Structures are given as structure tokens and as C-alpha cells.
Amino acid sequence: EVQLVETGGGLVQPGGSLRLSCTASGFTVSTNYMTWVRQAPGKGLEWVSLIYSGGPTYYADSVKGRFTISRDNSKNTVYLQMNSLRAEDTAVYYCARDHGIMIFGVIIPQHGMDVWGQGTTVTVSS
Amino acid sequence: EIVMTQTPLSAPVTLGQPAAISCRSSQSLVHSDGNTYLSWLQQRPGQPPRLLIYKVSNRFSGVPDRFSGSGAGTDFTLKISRVEAEDVGVYYCTQATQFPWTFGQGTKVEIK
């Protein structure tokens, strides 16, 4: 079964750090684009970051310089290192896979987020 | 940043009746590779989002055929041909043509 499980959320003080993990099963993170999306309480979805299968990474302006996305292929896991946390970072953080189609053995991204985890809650408060 | 604007923000519908959600982008979503990376997500209460439509009109695996997507350039529409009780939730359009990826504000679909 294709699945994503996020862990690592919790309560942290402003200025603190957390590392979120997203472990995949049923597919390989190294050959897919993987994203983080967050949702503040009662609010809509906000894209946070993406890591390409080839390695390049991208960030929302609101987290650039503070958050780092990375991947451990041996653990089939994607991470989101969050530093200098602010109250406005309080949200449920979802990991998602970018939908891809296999053509001649290569995954071609279709840029729709097709597999989502259940989310992990991050609360930044003193 | 591309701004995505959805209308309406709330859509009360009668069971069995159609519903439509509009999504407009602040600039064209046609990518340099010729594709338009506009997708639609459904978020039921208490659940993570679920992919319905990708690249404007491609229905994702397992999505009922009462859902359809259309549009081009900057104007897009999600249609539900006959609303069922399980369709209650918030619907988001999202663009992945240009970084940062962005979402619409969401449209809440509820039963009258």
C-alpha cells in the first residue's frame, strides 16, 4: 500500500527548532518529487517546500532561510528541518507526493499531489 | 507569486444537483513545457486533502466521473455533475506552473 506517515510535530517555543519526518511505504521517495504543505488552524492550505528527485529544493518565501527539506534514501524518508520558529508557523504539516507517470522507466511529474500523509501538528507558543 | 482566486467561497447545494467552482490565476498557468499545471484537491472534514484533478482536466485514479475539470490560461472550473453527501468538504485549486506553488482560498461545499 502506498502511504506516507509524518512524525516529529509538537509544542516548541518561539525561536526553537523541530525536525519533521515523512516516511514512505509502497514507493521510493528518491524517484519522486516530494512536498510539504501546511494548514494553520481553521485556514487553507499553504505550500511550504519541495525536493526534486534530482535534488534541487524550493521554498515558500515565508520559510526560506529557516526551513530545510532533505531526503534519506536509505530510510525512504523526507525531512523538514524547521529553525527559528515563529507563532505563525503553527499548523498541521502534511507531506505529499507529486503525482508522476512512468514513461520508459522514468517518472514524469504531473504536478498534482496524489499521496498525502495524515499530518503532524506543530505548535509554536511560549 | 501567482495568486489563485476561487469563487464562490461557499457553495450550498442540493443533493443530486450540479455544482461548479471557479478558479482564476493572476497570470497564465501555461508552463514553458506546454503543460498547464492546475489541479484540484478535496478536503473532507478532519481529513488530509485528496487529489481529484491534475493538469486541468485529468481525473485522478479512483475519482468518480461526476467530477470534471476544464479551463485554460487563467480561468478554470471544477464541476460536480450531481452532488452526493460524501462530496461535502473544502475544494482547493492549486498551481504548480511556477514556484512558489500556490493554492486558492478554498470553497466550502455543503448540503442545503
PDB file of C-alpha atoms in Angstrom:
ATOM      1  CA  GLU A   1       0.000   0.000   0.000  1.00  0.00           C
ATOM      2  CA  VAL A   2       1.249   3.461  -0.914  1.00  0.00           C
ATOM      3  CA  GLN A   3       1.442   5.509   2.255  1.00  0.00           C
ATOM      4  CA  LEU A   4       3.113   8.495   3.926  1.00  0.00           C
ATOM      5  CA  VAL A   5       3.495   8.871   7.676  1.00  0.00           C
ATOM      6  CA  GLU A   6       4.610  12.158   9.245  1.00  0.00           C
ATOM      7  CA  THR A   7       6.138  12.388  12.697  1.00  0.00           C
ATOM      8  CA  GLY A   8       8.040  14.922  14.743  1.00  0.00           C
ATOM      9  CA  GLY A   9       5.455  17.564  15.479  1.00  0.00           C
ATOM     10  CA  GLY A  10       4.953  19.051  18.906  1.00  0.00           C
ATOM     11  CA  LEU A  11       4.995  22.152  21.061  1.00  0.00           C
ATOM     12  CA  VAL A  12       8.023  24.406  20.712  1.00  0.00           C
ATOM     13  CA  GLN A  13       8.871  27.883  21.939  1.00  0.00           C
ATOM     14  CA  PRO A  14       9.345  30.768  19.530  1.00  0.00           C
ATOM     15  CA  GLY A  15      12.866  30.689  18.159  1.00  0.00           C
ATOM     16  CA  GLY A  16      13.109  26.943  18.668  1.00  0.00           C
ATOM     17  CA  SER A  17      13.635  24.109  16.196  1.00  0.00           C
ATOM     18  CA  LEU A  18      11.890  20.929  15.137  1.00  0.00           C
ATOM     19  CA  ARG A  19      12.584  18.268  12.561  1.00  0.00           C
ATOM     20  CA  LEU A  20       9.634  16.640  10.845  1.00  0.00           C
ATOM     21  CA  SER A  21       9.944  13.242   9.205  1.00  0.00           C
ATOM     22  CA  CYS A  22       7.865  11.762   6.428  1.00  0.00           C
ATOM     23  CA  THR A  23       8.375   8.051   5.866  1.00  0.00           C
ATOM     24  CA  ALA A  24       7.060   6.481   2.693  1.00  0.00           C
ATOM     25  CA  SER A  25       5.947   2.950   2.018  1.00  0.00           C
ATOM     26  CA  GLY A  26       4.897   1.384  -1.243  1.00  0.00           C
ATOM     27  CA  PHE A  27       7.067   3.693  -3.347  1.00  0.00           C
ATOM     28  CA  THR A  28      10.528   5.250  -3.386  1.00  0.00           C
ATOM     29  CA  VAL A  29      10.988   8.895  -2.370  1.00  0.00           C
ATOM     30  CA  SER A  30      14.237   9.157  -4.303  1.00  0.00           C
ATOM     31  CA  THR A  31      12.472   8.865  -7.673  1.00  0.00           C
ATOM     32  CA  ASN A  32       9.579  11.191  -6.864  1.00  0.00           C
ATOM     33  CA  TYR A  33       9.109  14.878  -6.189  1.00  0.00           C
ATOM     34  CA  MET A  34       8.113  15.285  -2.542  1.00  0.00           C
ATOM     35  CA  THR A  35       6.465  18.309  -0.950  1.00  0.00           C
ATOM     36  CA  TRP A  36       5.485  19.741   2.404  1.00  0.00           C
ATOM     37  CA  VAL A  37       2.215  21.639   2.738  1.00  0.00           C
ATOM     38  CA  ARG A  38       0.872  23.206   5.916  1.00  0.00           C
ATOM     39  CA  GLN A  39      -2.508  24.271   7.191  1.00  0.00           C
ATOM     40  CA  ALA A  40      -2.865  26.745  10.033  1.00  0.00           C
ATOM     41  CA  PRO A  41      -5.816  26.177  12.373  1.00  0.00           C
ATOM     42  CA  GLY A  42      -9.058  26.910  10.549  1.00  0.00           C
ATOM     43  CA  LYS A  43      -7.213  28.147   7.472  1.00  0.00           C
ATOM     44  CA  GLY A  44      -6.450  26.997   3.961  1.00  0.00           C
ATOM     45  CA  LEU A  45      -3.507  25.134   2.506  1.00  0.00           C
ATOM     46  CA  GLU A  46      -0.066  26.710   2.123  1.00  0.00           C
ATOM     47  CA  TRP A  47       2.739  25.146   0.097  1.00  0.00           C
ATOM     48  CA  VAL A  48       5.990  25.077   2.087  1.00  0.00           C
ATOM     49  CA  SER A  49       8.731  23.240   0.221  1.00  0.00           C
ATOM     50  CA  LEU A  50       9.598  20.705  -2.471  1.00  0.00           C
ATOM     51  CA  ILE A  51      12.524  18.445  -3.215  1.00  0.00           C
ATOM     52  CA  TYR A  52      13.094  17.184  -6.739  1.00  0.00           C
ATOM     53  CA  SER A  53      14.074  13.614  -7.413  1.00  0.00           C
ATOM     54  CA  GLY A  54      17.344  15.010  -8.729  1.00  0.00           C
ATOM     55  CA  GLY A  55      17.987  17.018  -5.607  1.00  0.00           C
ATOM     56  CA  PRO A  56      17.060  20.702  -6.183  1.00  0.00           C
ATOM     57  CA  THR A  57      14.910  22.222  -3.472  1.00  0.00           C
ATOM     58  CA  TYR A  58      12.402  25.056  -3.394  1.00  0.00           C
ATOM     59  CA  TYR A  59      10.790  27.022  -0.574  1.00  0.00           C
ATOM     60  CA  ALA A  60       7.980  29.417   0.117  1.00  0.00           C
ATOM     61  CA  ASP A  61       9.242  32.924   0.860  1.00  0.00           C
ATOM     62  CA  SER A  62       7.729  32.684   4.348  1.00  0.00           C
ATOM     63  CA  VAL A  63      10.116  29.868   5.334  1.00  0.00           C
ATOM     64  CA  LYS A  64      13.146  30.496   3.128  1.00  0.00           C
ATOM     65  CA  GLY A  65      16.330  30.630   5.168  1.00  0.00           C
ATOM     66  CA  ARG A  66      14.651  28.984   8.165  1.00  0.00           C
ATOM     67  CA  PHE A  67      13.418  25.620   6.853  1.00  0.00           C
ATOM     68  CA  THR A  68      15.406  22.941   5.042  1.00  0.00           C
ATOM     69  CA  ILE A  69      13.970  19.990   3.149  1.00  0.00           C
ATOM     70  CA  SER A  70      16.110  16.891   2.712  1.00  0.00           C
ATOM     71  CA  ARG A  71      15.868  13.215   1.983  1.00  0.00           C
ATOM     72  CA  ASP A  72      17.447   9.983   3.262  1.00  0.00           C
ATOM     73  CA  ASN A  73      17.041   7.415   0.531  1.00  0.00           C
ATOM     74  CA  SER A  74      18.218   4.560   2.749  1.00  0.00           C
ATOM     75  CA  LYS A  75      15.314   5.269   5.120  1.00  0.00           C
ATOM     76  CA  ASN A  76      12.885   6.226   2.348  1.00  0.00           C
ATOM     77  CA  THR A  77      12.194   9.355   4.358  1.00  0.00           C
ATOM     78  CA  VAL A  78      11.881  13.067   3.662  1.00  0.00           C
ATOM     79  CA  TYR A  79      12.622  15.619   6.365  1.00  0.00           C
ATOM     80  CA  LEU A  80      11.729  19.205   7.106  1.00  0.00           C
ATOM     81  CA  GLN A  81      14.172  20.902   9.446  1.00  0.00           C
ATOM     82  CA  MET A  82      12.482  23.956  10.914  1.00  0.00           C
ATOM     83  CA  ASN A  83      14.564  26.579  12.696  1.00  0.00           C
ATOM     84  CA  SER A  84      13.791  29.998  14.161  1.00  0.00           C
ATOM     85  CA  LEU A  85      10.174  29.003  14.547  1.00  0.00           C
ATOM     86  CA  ARG A  86       7.507  31.685  14.858  1.00  0.00           C
ATOM     87  CA  ALA A  87       3.947  31.671  16.125  1.00  0.00           C
ATOM     88  CA  GLU A  88       2.749  31.926  12.519  1.00  0.00           C
ATOM     89  CA  ASP A  89       4.388  28.562  11.750  1.00  0.00           C
ATOM     90  CA  THR A  90       1.755  26.876  13.919  1.00  0.00           C
ATOM     91  CA  ALA A  91      -0.039  24.435  11.642  1.00  0.00           C
ATOM     92  CA  VAL A  92      -0.658  20.865  10.641  1.00  0.00           C
ATOM     93  CA  TYR A  93       2.193  19.888   8.354  1.00  0.00           C
ATOM     94  CA  TYR A  94       1.429  17.450   5.566  1.00  0.00           C
ATOM     95  CA  CYS A  95       3.875  15.555   3.434  1.00  0.00           C
ATOM     96  CA  ALA A  96       2.696  14.800  -0.093  1.00  0.00           C
ATOM     97  CA  ARG A  97       3.960  13.064  -3.195  1.00  0.00           C
ATOM     98  CA  ASP A  98       3.841  14.788  -6.546  1.00  0.00           C
ATOM     99  CA  HIS A  99       1.939  12.590  -8.980  1.00  0.00           C
ATOM    100  CA  GLY A 100       4.135  11.083 -11.630  1.00  0.00           C
ATOM    101  CA  ILE A 101       3.647   8.882 -14.678  1.00  0.00           C
ATOM    102  CA  MET A 102       6.224   6.250 -15.591  1.00  0.00           C
ATOM    103  CA  ILE A 103       7.359   6.548 -19.187  1.00  0.00           C
ATOM    104  CA  PHE A 104      10.169   4.318 -20.423  1.00  0.00           C
ATOM    105  CA  GLY A 105      11.292   3.774 -16.866  1.00  0.00           C
ATOM    106  CA  VAL A 106      11.377   7.460 -15.943  1.00  0.00           C
ATOM    107  CA  ILE A 107       8.840   9.154 -13.677  1.00  0.00           C
ATOM    108  CA  ILE A 108       7.461  12.243 -15.398  1.00  0.00           C
ATOM    109  CA  PRO A 109       5.930  14.611 -12.815  1.00  0.00           C
ATOM    110  CA  GLN A 110       2.345  15.658 -13.433  1.00  0.00           C
ATOM    111  CA  HIS A 111       2.361  18.168 -10.594  1.00  0.00           C
ATOM    112  CA  GLY A 112      -0.719  17.062  -8.723  1.00  0.00           C
ATOM    113  CA  MET A 113      -0.198  15.953  -5.121  1.00  0.00           C
ATOM    114  CA  ASP A 114      -1.562  12.423  -5.162  1.00  0.00           C
ATOM    115  CA  VAL A 115      -0.478  10.808  -1.871  1.00  0.00           C
ATOM    116  CA  TRP A 116      -0.832  12.616   1.454  1.00  0.00           C
ATOM    117  CA  GLY A 117       0.041  11.732   4.989  1.00  0.00           C
ATOM    118  CA  GLN A 118      -2.304  12.331   7.904  1.00  0.00           C
ATOM    119  CA  GLY A 119      -0.256  15.307   9.028  1.00  0.00           C
ATOM    120  CA  THR A 120       1.698  16.234  12.141  1.00  0.00           C
ATOM    121  CA  THR A 121       0.832  19.212  14.318  1.00  0.00           C
ATOM    122  CA  VAL A 122       3.366  21.909  15.113  1.00  0.00           C
ATOM    123  CA  THR A 123       2.510  24.467  17.777  1.00  0.00           C
ATOM    124  CA  VAL A 124       4.826  27.396  18.363  1.00  0.00           C
ATOM    125  CA  SER A 125       3.995  29.085  21.634  1.00  0.00           C
ATOM    126  CA  SER A 126       5.616  30.230  24.856  1.00  0.00           C
TER     127      SER A 126
ATOM    128  CA  GLU B   1       3.841  34.864  -6.879  1.00  0.00           C
ATOM    129  CA  ILE B   2       0.777  33.627  -8.763  1.00  0.00           C
ATOM    130  CA  VAL B   3      -2.400  34.424  -6.868  1.00  0.00           C
ATOM    131  CA  MET B   4      -5.248  31.922  -7.156  1.00  0.00           C
ATOM    132  CA  THR B   5      -8.761  33.259  -6.594  1.00  0.00           C
ATOM    133  CA  GLN B   6     -11.689  30.900  -6.117  1.00  0.00           C
ATOM    134  CA  THR B   7     -15.379  31.710  -6.357  1.00  0.00           C
ATOM    135  CA  PRO B   8     -17.643  31.164  -4.604  1.00  0.00           C
ATOM    136  CA  LEU B   9     -16.087  30.664  -1.177  1.00  0.00           C
ATOM    137  CA  SER B  10     -19.223  28.882  -0.025  1.00  0.00           C
ATOM    138  CA  ALA B  11     -21.462  26.688  -2.163  1.00  0.00           C
ATOM    139  CA  PRO B  12     -24.631  25.314  -0.588  1.00  0.00           C
ATOM    140  CA  VAL B  13     -26.017  22.691  -2.945  1.00  0.00           C
ATOM    141  CA  THR B  14     -28.971  20.341  -3.089  1.00  0.00           C
ATOM    142  CA  LEU B  15     -28.255  16.625  -3.242  1.00  0.00           C
ATOM    143  CA  GLY B  16     -28.347  15.424  -6.837  1.00  0.00           C
ATOM    144  CA  GLN B  17     -27.882  18.903  -8.256  1.00  0.00           C
ATOM    145  CA  PRO B  18     -24.763  20.162 -10.043  1.00  0.00           C
ATOM    146  CA  ALA B  19     -22.124  22.422  -8.544  1.00  0.00           C
ATOM    147  CA  ALA B  20     -19.350  24.468 -10.089  1.00  0.00           C
ATOM    148  CA  ILE B  21     -16.308  26.164  -8.598  1.00  0.00           C
ATOM    149  CA  SER B  22     -14.300  28.749 -10.456  1.00  0.00           C
ATOM    150  CA  CYS B  23     -10.579  29.363 -10.064  1.00  0.00           C
ATOM    151  CA  ARG B  24      -8.759  32.278 -11.636  1.00  0.00           C
ATOM    152  CA  SER B  25      -4.993  32.777 -11.654  1.00  0.00           C
ATOM    153  CA  SER B  26      -3.246  36.159 -11.692  1.00  0.00           C
ATOM    154  CA  GLN B  27      -1.169  35.050 -14.671  1.00  0.00           C
ATOM    155  CA  SER B  28      -1.236  32.311 -17.271  1.00  0.00           C
ATOM    156  CA  LEU B  29      -0.585  28.816 -15.948  1.00  0.00           C
ATOM    157  CA  VAL B  30       0.842  27.557 -19.228  1.00  0.00           C
ATOM    158  CA  HIS B  31       4.306  26.231 -18.443  1.00  0.00           C
ATOM    159  CA  SER B  32       7.255  26.568 -20.806  1.00  0.00           C
ATOM    160  CA  ASP B  33       6.915  22.816 -21.442  1.00  0.00           C
ATOM    161  CA  GLY B  34       3.430  23.409 -22.861  1.00  0.00           C
ATOM    162  CA  ASN B  35       1.562  21.859 -19.937  1.00  0.00           C
ATOM    163  CA  THR B  36      -0.836  23.670 -17.602  1.00  0.00           C
ATOM    164  CA  TYR B  37      -0.237  22.548 -14.041  1.00  0.00           C
ATOM    165  CA  LEU B  38      -3.575  23.291 -12.433  1.00  0.00           C
ATOM    166  CA  SER B  39      -5.019  20.707 -10.097  1.00  0.00           C
ATOM    167  CA  TRP B  40      -7.998  20.368  -7.777  1.00  0.00           C
ATOM    168  CA  LEU B  41      -7.996  18.898  -4.279  1.00  0.00           C
ATOM    169  CA  GLN B  42     -10.843  17.897  -1.997  1.00  0.00           C
ATOM    170  CA  GLN B  43     -10.521  18.062   1.781  1.00  0.00           C
ATOM    171  CA  ARG B  44     -13.248  16.352   3.735  1.00  0.00           C
ATOM    172  CA  PRO B  45     -13.689  17.397   7.386  1.00  0.00           C
ATOM    173  CA  GLY B  46     -10.864  16.108   9.551  1.00  0.00           C
ATOM    174  CA  GLN B  47      -9.051  14.535   6.610  1.00  0.00           C
ATOM    175  CA  PRO B  48      -5.943  15.369   4.592  1.00  0.00           C
ATOM    176  CA  PRO B  49      -6.504  16.675   1.082  1.00  0.00           C
ATOM    177  CA  ARG B  50      -7.182  14.288  -1.772  1.00  0.00           C
ATOM    178  CA  LEU B  51      -6.248  14.771  -5.414  1.00  0.00           C
ATOM    179  CA  LEU B  52      -9.225  14.943  -7.758  1.00  0.00           C
ATOM    180  CA  ILE B  53      -7.972  16.511 -10.987  1.00  0.00           C
ATOM    181  CA  TYR B  54      -4.492  17.257 -12.350  1.00  0.00           C
ATOM    182  CA  LYS B  55      -3.317  19.181 -15.420  1.00  0.00           C
ATOM    183  CA  VAL B  56      -6.686  20.934 -15.693  1.00  0.00           C
ATOM    184  CA  SER B  57      -8.856  18.029 -16.763  1.00  0.00           C
ATOM    185  CA  ASN B  58      -7.235  14.698 -15.896  1.00  0.00           C
ATOM    186  CA  ARG B  59      -9.267  12.817 -13.363  1.00  0.00           C
ATOM    187  CA  PHE B  60      -7.045  11.011 -10.856  1.00  0.00           C
ATOM    188  CA  SER B  61      -7.392   7.276 -10.331  1.00  0.00           C
ATOM    189  CA  GLY B  62     -10.467   6.307  -8.336  1.00  0.00           C
ATOM    190  CA  VAL B  63     -12.154   9.696  -8.596  1.00  0.00           C
ATOM    191  CA  PRO B  64     -15.833   9.403  -9.581  1.00  0.00           C
ATOM    192  CA  ASP B  65     -16.670  10.603 -13.079  1.00  0.00           C
ATOM    193  CA  ARG B  66     -19.143  13.137 -11.702  1.00  0.00           C
ATOM    194  CA  PHE B  67     -16.069  15.307 -11.103  1.00  0.00           C
ATOM    195  CA  SER B  68     -14.659  17.122 -14.116  1.00  0.00           C
ATOM    196  CA  GLY B  69     -12.196  19.920 -14.694  1.00  0.00           C
ATOM    197  CA  SER B  70     -11.905  22.378 -17.539  1.00  0.00           C
ATOM    198  CA  GLY B  71     -10.351  25.663 -18.487  1.00  0.00           C
ATOM    199  CA  ALA B  72      -7.246  27.199 -19.964  1.00  0.00           C
ATOM    200  CA  GLY B  73      -4.820  30.058 -19.436  1.00  0.00           C
ATOM    201  CA  THR B  74      -6.077  31.815 -16.323  1.00  0.00           C
ATOM    202  CA  ASP B  75      -9.646  30.542 -15.923  1.00  0.00           C
ATOM    203  CA  PHE B  76     -10.542  27.097 -14.653  1.00  0.00           C
ATOM    204  CA  THR B  77     -13.614  25.286 -13.395  1.00  0.00           C
ATOM    205  CA  LEU B  78     -14.336  22.220 -11.311  1.00  0.00           C
ATOM    206  CA  LYS B  79     -17.775  20.735 -11.871  1.00  0.00           C
ATOM    207  CA  ILE B  80     -19.665  18.142  -9.895  1.00  0.00           C
ATOM    208  CA  SER B  81     -22.462  16.823 -12.094  1.00  0.00           C
ATOM    209  CA  ARG B  82     -24.637  15.517  -9.269  1.00  0.00           C
ATOM    210  CA  VAL B  83     -23.605  16.312  -5.717  1.00  0.00           C
ATOM    211  CA  GLU B  84     -23.625  13.432  -3.244  1.00  0.00           C
ATOM    212  CA  ALA B  85     -23.418  13.604   0.546  1.00  0.00           C
ATOM    213  CA  GLU B  86     -19.802  12.406   0.509  1.00  0.00           C
ATOM    214  CA  ASP B  87     -18.803  15.448  -1.570  1.00  0.00           C
ATOM    215  CA  VAL B  88     -19.134  17.757   1.421  1.00  0.00           C
ATOM    216  CA  GLY B  89     -15.836  19.448   2.168  1.00  0.00           C
ATOM    217  CA  VAL B  90     -13.494  22.183   1.033  1.00  0.00           C
ATOM    218  CA  TYR B  91     -12.163  22.255  -2.515  1.00  0.00           C
ATOM    219  CA  TYR B  92      -8.875  23.890  -3.458  1.00  0.00           C
ATOM    220  CA  CYS B  93      -7.351  24.715  -6.794  1.00  0.00           C
ATOM    221  CA  THR B  94      -3.574  24.807  -6.899  1.00  0.00           C
ATOM    222  CA  GLN B  95      -0.978  25.789  -9.449  1.00  0.00           C
ATOM    223  CA  ALA B  96       2.408  24.150  -9.897  1.00  0.00           C
ATOM    224  CA  THR B  97       3.481  26.013 -13.016  1.00  0.00           C
ATOM    225  CA  GLN B  98       5.691  28.446 -11.153  1.00  0.00           C
ATOM    226  CA  PHE B  99       7.390  28.498  -7.768  1.00  0.00           C
ATOM    227  CA  PRO B 100       6.137  29.123  -5.193  1.00  0.00           C
ATOM    228  CA  TRP B 101       3.243  26.738  -5.763  1.00  0.00           C
ATOM    229  CA  THR B 102       0.063  28.411  -4.582  1.00  0.00           C
ATOM    230  CA  PHE B 103      -3.452  27.447  -3.561  1.00  0.00           C
ATOM    231  CA  GLY B 104      -6.804  29.108  -3.847  1.00  0.00           C
ATOM    232  CA  GLN B 105      -8.564  30.133  -0.637  1.00  0.00           C
ATOM    233  CA  GLY B 106     -10.814  27.085  -0.756  1.00  0.00           C
ATOM    234  CA  THR B 107     -14.513  26.659  -1.499  1.00  0.00           C
ATOM    235  CA  LYS B 108     -16.708  25.038   1.098  1.00  0.00           C
ATOM    236  CA  VAL B 109     -19.329  22.743  -0.396  1.00  0.00           C
ATOM    237  CA  GLU B 110     -22.210  21.905   1.903  1.00  0.00           C
ATOM    238  CA  ILE B 111     -25.633  20.383   1.523  1.00  0.00           C
ATOM    239  CA  LYS B 112     -28.626  22.689   1.722  1.00  0.00           C
TER     240      LYS B 112
END
